[in-house]
PDB file of C-alpha atoms in Angstrom:
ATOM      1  CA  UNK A 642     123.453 109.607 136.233  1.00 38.00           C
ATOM      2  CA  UNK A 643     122.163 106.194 137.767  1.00 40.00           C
ATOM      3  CA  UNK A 644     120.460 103.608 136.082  1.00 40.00           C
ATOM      4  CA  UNK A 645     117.265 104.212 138.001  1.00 42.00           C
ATOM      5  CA  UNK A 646     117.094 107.942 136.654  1.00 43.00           C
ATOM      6  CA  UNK A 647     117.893 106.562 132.928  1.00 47.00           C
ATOM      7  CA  UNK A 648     115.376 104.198 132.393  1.00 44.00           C
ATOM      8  CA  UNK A 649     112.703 106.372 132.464  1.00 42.00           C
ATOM      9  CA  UNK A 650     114.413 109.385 129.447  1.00 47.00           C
ATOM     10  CA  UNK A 651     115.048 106.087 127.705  1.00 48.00           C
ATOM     11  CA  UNK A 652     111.657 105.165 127.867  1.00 48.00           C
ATOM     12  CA  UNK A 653     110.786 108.759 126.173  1.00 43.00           C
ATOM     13  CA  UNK A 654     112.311 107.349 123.034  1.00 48.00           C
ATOM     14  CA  UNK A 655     109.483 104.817 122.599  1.00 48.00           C
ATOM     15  CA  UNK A 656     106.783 107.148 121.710  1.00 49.00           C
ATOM     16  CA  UNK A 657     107.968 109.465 118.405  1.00 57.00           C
ATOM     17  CA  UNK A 658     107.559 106.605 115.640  1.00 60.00           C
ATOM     18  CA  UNK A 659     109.478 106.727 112.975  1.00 71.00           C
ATOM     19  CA  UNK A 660     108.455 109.248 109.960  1.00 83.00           C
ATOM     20  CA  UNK A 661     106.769 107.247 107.290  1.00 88.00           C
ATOM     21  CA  UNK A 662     108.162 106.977 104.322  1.00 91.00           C
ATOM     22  CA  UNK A 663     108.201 105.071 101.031  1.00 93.00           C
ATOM     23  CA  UNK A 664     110.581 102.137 102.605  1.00 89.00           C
ATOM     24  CA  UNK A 665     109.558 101.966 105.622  1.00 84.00           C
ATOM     25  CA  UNK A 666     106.096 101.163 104.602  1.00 88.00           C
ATOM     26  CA  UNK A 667     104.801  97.358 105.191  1.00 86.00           C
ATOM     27  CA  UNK A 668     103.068  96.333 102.299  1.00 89.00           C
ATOM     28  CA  UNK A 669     101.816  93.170 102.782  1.00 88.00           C
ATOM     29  CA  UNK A 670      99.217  92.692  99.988  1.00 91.00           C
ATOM     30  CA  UNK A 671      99.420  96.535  98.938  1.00 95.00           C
ATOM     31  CA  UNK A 672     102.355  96.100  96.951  1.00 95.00           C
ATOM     32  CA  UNK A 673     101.265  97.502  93.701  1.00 97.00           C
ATOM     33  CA  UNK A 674     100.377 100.665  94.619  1.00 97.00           C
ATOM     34  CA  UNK A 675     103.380 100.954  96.979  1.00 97.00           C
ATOM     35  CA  UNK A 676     105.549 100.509  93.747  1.00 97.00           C
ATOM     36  CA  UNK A 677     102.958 102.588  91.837  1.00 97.00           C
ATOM     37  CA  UNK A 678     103.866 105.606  94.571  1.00 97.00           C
ATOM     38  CA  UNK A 679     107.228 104.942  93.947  1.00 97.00           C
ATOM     39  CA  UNK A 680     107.203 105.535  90.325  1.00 95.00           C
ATOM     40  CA  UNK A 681     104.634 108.553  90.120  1.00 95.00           C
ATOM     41  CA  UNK A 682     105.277 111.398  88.172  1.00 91.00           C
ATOM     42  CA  UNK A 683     104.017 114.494  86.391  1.00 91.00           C
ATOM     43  CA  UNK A 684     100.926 113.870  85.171  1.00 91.00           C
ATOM     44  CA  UNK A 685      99.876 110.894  86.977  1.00 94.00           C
ATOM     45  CA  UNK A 686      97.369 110.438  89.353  1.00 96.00           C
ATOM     46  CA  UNK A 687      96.761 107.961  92.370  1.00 98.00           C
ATOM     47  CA  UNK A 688      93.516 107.513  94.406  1.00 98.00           C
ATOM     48  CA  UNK A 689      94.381 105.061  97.369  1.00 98.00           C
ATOM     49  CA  UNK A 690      90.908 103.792  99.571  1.00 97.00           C
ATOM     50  CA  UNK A 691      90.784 101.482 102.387  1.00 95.00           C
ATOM     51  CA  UNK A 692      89.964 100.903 106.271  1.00 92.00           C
ATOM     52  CA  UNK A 693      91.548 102.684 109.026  1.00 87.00           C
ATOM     53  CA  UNK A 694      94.862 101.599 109.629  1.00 83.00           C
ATOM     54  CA  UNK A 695      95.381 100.520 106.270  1.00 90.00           C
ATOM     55  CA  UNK A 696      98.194 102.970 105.575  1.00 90.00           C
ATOM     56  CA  UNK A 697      96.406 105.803 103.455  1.00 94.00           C
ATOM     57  CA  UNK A 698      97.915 108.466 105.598  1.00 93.00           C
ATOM     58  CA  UNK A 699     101.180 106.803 105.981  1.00 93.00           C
ATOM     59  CA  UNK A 700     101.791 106.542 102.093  1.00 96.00           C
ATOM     60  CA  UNK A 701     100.567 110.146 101.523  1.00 97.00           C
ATOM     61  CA  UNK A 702     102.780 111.660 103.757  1.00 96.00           C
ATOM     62  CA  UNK A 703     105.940 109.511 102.673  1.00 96.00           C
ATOM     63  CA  UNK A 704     105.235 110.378  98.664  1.00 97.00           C
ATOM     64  CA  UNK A 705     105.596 114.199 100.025  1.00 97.00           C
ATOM     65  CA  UNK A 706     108.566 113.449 101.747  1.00 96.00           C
ATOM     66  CA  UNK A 707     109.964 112.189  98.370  1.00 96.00           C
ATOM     67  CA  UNK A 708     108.832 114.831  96.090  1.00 96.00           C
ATOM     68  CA  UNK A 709     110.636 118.129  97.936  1.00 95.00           C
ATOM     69  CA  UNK A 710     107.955 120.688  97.528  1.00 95.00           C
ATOM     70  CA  UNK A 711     105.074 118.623  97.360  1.00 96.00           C
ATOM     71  CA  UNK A 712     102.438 119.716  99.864  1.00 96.00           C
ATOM     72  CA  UNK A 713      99.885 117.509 101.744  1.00 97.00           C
ATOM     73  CA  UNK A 714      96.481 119.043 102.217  1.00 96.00           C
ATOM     74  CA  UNK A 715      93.988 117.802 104.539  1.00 96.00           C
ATOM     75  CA  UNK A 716      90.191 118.351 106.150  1.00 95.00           C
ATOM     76  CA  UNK A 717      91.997 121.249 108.289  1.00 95.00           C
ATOM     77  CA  UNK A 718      93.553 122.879 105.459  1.00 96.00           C
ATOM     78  CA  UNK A 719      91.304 125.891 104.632  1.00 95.00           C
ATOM     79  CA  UNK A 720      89.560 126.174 101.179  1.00 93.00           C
ATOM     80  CA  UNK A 721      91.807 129.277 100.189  1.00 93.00           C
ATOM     81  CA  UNK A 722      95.078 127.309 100.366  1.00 94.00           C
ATOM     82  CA  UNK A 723      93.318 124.239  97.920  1.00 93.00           C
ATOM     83  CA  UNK A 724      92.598 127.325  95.650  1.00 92.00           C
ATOM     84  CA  UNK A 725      96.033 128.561  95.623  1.00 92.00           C
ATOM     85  CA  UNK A 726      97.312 124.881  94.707  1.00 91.00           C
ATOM     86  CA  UNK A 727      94.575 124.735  91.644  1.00 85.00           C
ATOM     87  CA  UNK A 728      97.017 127.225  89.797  1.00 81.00           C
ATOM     88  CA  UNK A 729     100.191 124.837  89.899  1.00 75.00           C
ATOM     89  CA  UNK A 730     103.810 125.209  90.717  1.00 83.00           C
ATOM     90  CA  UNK A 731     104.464 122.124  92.884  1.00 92.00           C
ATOM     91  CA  UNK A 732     105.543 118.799  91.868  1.00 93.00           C
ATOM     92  CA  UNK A 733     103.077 116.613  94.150  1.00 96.00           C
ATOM     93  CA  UNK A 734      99.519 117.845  95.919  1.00 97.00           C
ATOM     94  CA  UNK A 735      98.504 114.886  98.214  1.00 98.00           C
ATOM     95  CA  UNK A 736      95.355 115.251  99.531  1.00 98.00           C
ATOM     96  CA  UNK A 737      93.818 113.069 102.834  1.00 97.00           C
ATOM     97  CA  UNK A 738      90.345 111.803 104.121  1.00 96.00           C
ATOM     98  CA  UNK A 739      88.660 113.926 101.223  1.00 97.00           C
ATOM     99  CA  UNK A 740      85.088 112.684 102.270  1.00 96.00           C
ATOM    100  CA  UNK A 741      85.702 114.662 105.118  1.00 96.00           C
ATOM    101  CA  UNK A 742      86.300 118.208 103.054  1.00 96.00           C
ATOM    102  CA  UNK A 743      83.387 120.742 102.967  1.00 96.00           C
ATOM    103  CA  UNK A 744      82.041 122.566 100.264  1.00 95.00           C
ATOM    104  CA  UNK A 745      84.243 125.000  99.878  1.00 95.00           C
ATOM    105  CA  UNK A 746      87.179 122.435 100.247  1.00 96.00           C
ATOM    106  CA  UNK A 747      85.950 119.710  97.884  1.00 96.00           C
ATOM    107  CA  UNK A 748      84.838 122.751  94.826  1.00 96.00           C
ATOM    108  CA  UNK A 749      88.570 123.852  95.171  1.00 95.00           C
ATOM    109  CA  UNK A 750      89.574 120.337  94.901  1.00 96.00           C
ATOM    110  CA  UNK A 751      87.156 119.610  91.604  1.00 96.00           C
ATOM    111  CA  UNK A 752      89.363 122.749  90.796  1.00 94.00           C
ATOM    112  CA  UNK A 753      92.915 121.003  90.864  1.00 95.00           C
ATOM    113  CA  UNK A 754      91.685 117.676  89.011  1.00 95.00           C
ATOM    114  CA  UNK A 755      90.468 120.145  86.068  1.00 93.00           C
ATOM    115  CA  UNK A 756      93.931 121.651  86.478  1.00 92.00           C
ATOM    116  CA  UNK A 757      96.113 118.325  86.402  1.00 93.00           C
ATOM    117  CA  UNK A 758      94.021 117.152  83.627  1.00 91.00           C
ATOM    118  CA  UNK A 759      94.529 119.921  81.850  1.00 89.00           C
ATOM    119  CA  UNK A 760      98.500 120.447  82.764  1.00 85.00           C
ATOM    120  CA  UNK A 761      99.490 116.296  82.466  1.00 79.00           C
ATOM    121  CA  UNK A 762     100.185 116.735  78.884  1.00 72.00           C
ATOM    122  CA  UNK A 763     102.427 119.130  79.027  1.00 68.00           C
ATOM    123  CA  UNK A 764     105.493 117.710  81.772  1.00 56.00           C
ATOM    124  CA  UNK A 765     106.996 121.223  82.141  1.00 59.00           C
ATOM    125  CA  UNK A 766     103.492 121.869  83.876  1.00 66.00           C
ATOM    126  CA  UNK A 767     102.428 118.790  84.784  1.00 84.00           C
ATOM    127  CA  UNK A 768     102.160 117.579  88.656  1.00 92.00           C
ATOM    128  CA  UNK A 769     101.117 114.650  90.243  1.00 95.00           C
ATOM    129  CA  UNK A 770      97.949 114.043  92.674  1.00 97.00           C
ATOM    130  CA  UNK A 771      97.780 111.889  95.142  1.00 98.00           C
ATOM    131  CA  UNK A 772      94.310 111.303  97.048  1.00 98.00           C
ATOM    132  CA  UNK A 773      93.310 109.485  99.781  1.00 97.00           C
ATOM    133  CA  UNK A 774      89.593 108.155 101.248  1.00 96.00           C
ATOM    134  CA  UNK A 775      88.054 105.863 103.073  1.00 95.00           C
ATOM    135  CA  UNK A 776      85.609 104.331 100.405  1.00 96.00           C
ATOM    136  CA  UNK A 777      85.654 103.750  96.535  1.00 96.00           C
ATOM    137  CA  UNK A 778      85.647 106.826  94.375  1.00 95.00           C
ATOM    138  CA  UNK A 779      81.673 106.167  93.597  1.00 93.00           C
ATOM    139  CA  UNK A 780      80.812 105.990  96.857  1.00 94.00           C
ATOM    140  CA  UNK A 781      82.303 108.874  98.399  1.00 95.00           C
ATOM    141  CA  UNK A 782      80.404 111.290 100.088  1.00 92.00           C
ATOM    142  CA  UNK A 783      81.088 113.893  97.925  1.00 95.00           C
ATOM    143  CA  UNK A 784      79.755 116.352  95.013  1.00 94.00           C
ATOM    144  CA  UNK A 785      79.170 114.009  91.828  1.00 95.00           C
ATOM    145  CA  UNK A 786      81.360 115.422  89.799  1.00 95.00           C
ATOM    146  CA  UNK A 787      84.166 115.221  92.203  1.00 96.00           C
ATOM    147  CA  UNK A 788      83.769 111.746  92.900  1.00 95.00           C
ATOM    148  CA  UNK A 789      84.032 110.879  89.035  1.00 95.00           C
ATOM    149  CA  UNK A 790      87.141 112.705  88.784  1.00 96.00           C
ATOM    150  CA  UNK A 791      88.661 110.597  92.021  1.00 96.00           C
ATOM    151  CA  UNK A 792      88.638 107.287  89.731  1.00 95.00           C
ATOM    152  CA  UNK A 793      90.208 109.465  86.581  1.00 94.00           C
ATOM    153  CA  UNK A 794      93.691 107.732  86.758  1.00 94.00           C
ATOM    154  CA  UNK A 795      94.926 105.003  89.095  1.00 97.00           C
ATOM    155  CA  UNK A 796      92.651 103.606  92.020  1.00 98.00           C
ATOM    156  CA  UNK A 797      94.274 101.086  94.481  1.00 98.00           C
ATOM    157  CA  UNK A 798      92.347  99.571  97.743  1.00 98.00           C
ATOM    158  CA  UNK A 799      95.056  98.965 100.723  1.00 96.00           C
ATOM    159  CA  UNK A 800      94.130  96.067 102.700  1.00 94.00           C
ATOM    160  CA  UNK A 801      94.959  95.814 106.118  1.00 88.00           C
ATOM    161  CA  UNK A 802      97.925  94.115 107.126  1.00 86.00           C
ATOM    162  CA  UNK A 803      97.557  90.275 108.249  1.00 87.00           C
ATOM    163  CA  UNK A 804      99.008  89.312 111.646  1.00 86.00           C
ATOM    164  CA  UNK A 805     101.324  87.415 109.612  1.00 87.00           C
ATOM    165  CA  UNK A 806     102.376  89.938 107.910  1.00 87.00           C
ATOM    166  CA  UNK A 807     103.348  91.999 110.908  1.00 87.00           C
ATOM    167  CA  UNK A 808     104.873  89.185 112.513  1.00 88.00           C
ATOM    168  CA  UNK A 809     106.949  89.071 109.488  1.00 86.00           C
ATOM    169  CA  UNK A 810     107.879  92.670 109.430  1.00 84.00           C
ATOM    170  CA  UNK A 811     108.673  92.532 112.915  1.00 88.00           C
ATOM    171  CA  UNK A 812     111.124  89.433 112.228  1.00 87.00           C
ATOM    172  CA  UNK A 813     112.876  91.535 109.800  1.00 84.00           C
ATOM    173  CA  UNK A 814     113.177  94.871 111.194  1.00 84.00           C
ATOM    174  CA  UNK A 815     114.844  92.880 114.156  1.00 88.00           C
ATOM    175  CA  UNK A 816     117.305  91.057 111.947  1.00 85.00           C
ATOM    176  CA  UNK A 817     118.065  93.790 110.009  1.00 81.00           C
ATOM    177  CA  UNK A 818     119.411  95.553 113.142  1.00 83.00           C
ATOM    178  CA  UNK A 819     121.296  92.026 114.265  1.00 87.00           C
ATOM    179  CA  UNK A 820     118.493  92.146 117.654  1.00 88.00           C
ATOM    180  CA  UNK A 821     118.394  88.157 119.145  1.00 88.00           C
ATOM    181  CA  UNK A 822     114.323  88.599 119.881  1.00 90.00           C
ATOM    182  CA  UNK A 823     112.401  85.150 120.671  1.00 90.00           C
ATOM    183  CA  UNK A 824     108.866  84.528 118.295  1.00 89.00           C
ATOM    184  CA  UNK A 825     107.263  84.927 121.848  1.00 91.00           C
ATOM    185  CA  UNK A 826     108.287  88.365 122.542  1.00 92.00           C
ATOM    186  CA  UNK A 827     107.443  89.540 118.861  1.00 91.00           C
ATOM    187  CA  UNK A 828     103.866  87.220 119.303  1.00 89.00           C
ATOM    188  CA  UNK A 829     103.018  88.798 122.659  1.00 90.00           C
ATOM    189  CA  UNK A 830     104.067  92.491 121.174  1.00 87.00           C
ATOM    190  CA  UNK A 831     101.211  91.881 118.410  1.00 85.00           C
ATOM    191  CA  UNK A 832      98.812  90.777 121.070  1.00 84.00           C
ATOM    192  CA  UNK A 833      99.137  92.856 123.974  1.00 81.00           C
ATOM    193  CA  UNK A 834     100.751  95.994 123.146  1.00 69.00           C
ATOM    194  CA  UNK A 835      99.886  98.532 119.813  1.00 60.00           C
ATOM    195  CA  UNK A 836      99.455  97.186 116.335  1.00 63.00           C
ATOM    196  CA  UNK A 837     100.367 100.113 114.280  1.00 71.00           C
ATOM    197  CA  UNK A 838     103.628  99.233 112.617  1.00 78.00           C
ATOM    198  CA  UNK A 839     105.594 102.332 113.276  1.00 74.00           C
ATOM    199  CA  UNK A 840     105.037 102.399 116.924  1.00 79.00           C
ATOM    200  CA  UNK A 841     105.606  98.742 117.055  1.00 84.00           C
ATOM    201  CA  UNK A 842     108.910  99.027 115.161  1.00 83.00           C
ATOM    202  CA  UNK A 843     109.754 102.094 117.197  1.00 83.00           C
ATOM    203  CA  UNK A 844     109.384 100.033 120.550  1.00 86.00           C
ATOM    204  CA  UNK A 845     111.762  97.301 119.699  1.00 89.00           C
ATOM    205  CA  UNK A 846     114.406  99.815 119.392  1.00 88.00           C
ATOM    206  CA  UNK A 847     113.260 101.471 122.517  1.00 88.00           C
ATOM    207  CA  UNK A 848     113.885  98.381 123.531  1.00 90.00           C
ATOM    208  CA  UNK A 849     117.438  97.409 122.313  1.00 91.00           C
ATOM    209  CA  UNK A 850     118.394 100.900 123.638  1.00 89.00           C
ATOM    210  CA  UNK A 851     116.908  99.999 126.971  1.00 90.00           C
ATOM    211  CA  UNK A 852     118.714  96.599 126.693  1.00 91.00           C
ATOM    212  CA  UNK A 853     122.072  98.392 125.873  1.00 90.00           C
ATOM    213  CA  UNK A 854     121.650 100.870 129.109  1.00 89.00           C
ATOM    214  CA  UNK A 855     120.707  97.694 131.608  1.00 90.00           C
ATOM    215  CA  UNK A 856     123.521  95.414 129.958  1.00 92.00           C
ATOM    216  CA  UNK A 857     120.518  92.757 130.249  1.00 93.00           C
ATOM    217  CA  UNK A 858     119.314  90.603 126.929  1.00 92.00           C
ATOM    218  CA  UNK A 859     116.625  91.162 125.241  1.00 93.00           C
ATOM    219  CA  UNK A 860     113.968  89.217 126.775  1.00 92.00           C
ATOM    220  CA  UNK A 861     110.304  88.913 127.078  1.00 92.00           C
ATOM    221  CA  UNK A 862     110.298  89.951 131.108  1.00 92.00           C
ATOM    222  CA  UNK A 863     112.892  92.744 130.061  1.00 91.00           C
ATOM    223  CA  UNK A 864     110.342  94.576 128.169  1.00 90.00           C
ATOM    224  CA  UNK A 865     107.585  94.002 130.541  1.00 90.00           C
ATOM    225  CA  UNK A 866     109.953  95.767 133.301  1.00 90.00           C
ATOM    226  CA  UNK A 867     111.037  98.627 130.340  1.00 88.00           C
ATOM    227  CA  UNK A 868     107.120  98.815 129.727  1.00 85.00           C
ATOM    228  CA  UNK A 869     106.081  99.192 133.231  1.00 84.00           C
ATOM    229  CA  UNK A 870     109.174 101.872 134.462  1.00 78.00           C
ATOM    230  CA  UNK A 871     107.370 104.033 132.120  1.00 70.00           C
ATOM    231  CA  UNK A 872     105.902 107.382 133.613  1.00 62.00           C
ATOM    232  CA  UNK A 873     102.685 107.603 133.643  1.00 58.00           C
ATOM    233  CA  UNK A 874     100.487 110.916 132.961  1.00 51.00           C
ATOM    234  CA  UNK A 875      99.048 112.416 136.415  1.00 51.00           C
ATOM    235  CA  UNK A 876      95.685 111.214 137.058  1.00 49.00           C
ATOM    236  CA  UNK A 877      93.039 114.243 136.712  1.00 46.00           C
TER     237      UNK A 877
END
C-alpha cells in the first residue's frame, strides 16, 4: 500500500475518542468529586451539576465502566426499565440529564431514591446512585419531591475546564507517551481545532501515528497537512 492511500485510513483513527473513564478524566478544579466517584460505594449517593462540557456525562459513564453491572439510564431510556431498576440488584444506577426525563421517567426515578434510601443501610442490598443535571438540585425542572431527594447525599458542581488547564493536560498526555510537540502546536490545537478533551487527546495520537507512517516529526505544518488529507463527507 502507498503512502498516499494510508494517510487517509490513518486519518480514520482520529475520530473514535477514547472511552471515558475514571483516569482519563481532566479534573481541573473538579477534583473532589472525581475522587468522591472514585471511592463510591453501596449506599452512597452523588448528584454532579454543571454547564455543558463540564464532564457530567463523561464521569457517569466512566463510574459504570468501573462498577461491572452498573447500568446508565438516560432521557431515552423508557419509564419501564427505571421501574425495573427501583427493585435493586445492581451495584451502580447512573442516571443523565434528569431535567430532561418525563413524567413517567422522573416518578420511576422518585421510585429508586425511596429504594436506595431505604436499601443503604443494609450493604448486602445497598447500591449506589449516581445523577447527573444541568442545574442545582432546587432548581431542577422537576416534580418537588424529586428534586429534594437529588440533594439527599453528595452534590458537587463541575466547572469547566480553564484553557490552562487543557493546555496542561495536553502537555502531559504528550509526555507521558515520550511525543516532542512544540507549546505552539498544543496552543493552536486549543484555538483552532475541538476543545473537548477526549477528541483533543485522541488527535495527538492520530497524529504521532500519522507521524510514524510519513517518517516526518511532529510539527505544527505536519498536522495541518494530516488535518487537511482528511476525507471529507459528500456534499448533499
Amino acid at each position: 500500500m502507498t503512502m498516499s492511500n494510508q494517510a487517509p485510513q490513518l486519518l480514520l483513527d482520529i475520530l473514535p475518542a477514547p472511552a471515558p473513564t475514571l483516569d482519563n478524566f481532566i479534573a481541573g478544579g473538579n477534583g473532589e468529586a472525581l475522587a468522591a466517584l472514585r471511592g463510591i460505594g453501596p449506599g452512597r449517593a452523588i448528584y454532579l451539576w454543571g454547564p455543558a462540557g463540564s464532564g457530567r456525562s463523561h464521569l457517569l459513564a466512566a463510574a459504570v465502566r468501573a462498577h461491572p453491572g452498573a447500568v446508565l439510564c438516560g432521557a431515552a431510556t423508557p419509564a419501564r426499565e427505571f421501574v425495573a431498576l427501583a427493585e435493586g440488584g445492581v451495584p451502580l444506577v447512573a442516571i443523565d440529564d434528569v431535567g430532561r426525563l418525563d413524567e413517567r421517567q422522573q416518578a420511576a426515578v422518585f421510585g429508586i431514591y425511596n429504594r436506595w434510601r431505604e436499601s443503604a443501610a443494609a450493604e448486602q442490598r445497598g447500591f449506589a446512585l449516581v445523577v447527573a443535571g444541568d442545574s442545582a438540585p432546587l432548581r431542577m425542572p422537576l416534580r418537588e419531591d424529586l428534586r429534594t431527594r437529588l440533594g439527599w447525599d453528595l452534590v458537587f458542581r463541575l466547572d469547566l475546564l480553564s484553557d490552562a488547564d487543557k493546555l496542561a493536560a495536553l502537555h502531559a498526555h504528550a509526555a507521558a507517551r515520550s511525543l516532542d510537540v512544540t507549546p505552539e502546536l498544543l496552543e493552536w490545537l486549543l484555538t483552532r481545532h475541538a476543545r473537548d478533551m477526549r477528541q483533543l487527546t485522541a488527535l495527538l495520537d492520530a497524529l504521532d501515528r500519522y507521524s510514524l507512517a510519513t517518517k516526518r516529526p511532529i510539527t505544527l505544518p505536519l498536522l495541518k497537512t494530516m488535518l487537511a488529507a482528511q476525507p471529507r463527507p459528500p456534499a448533499d
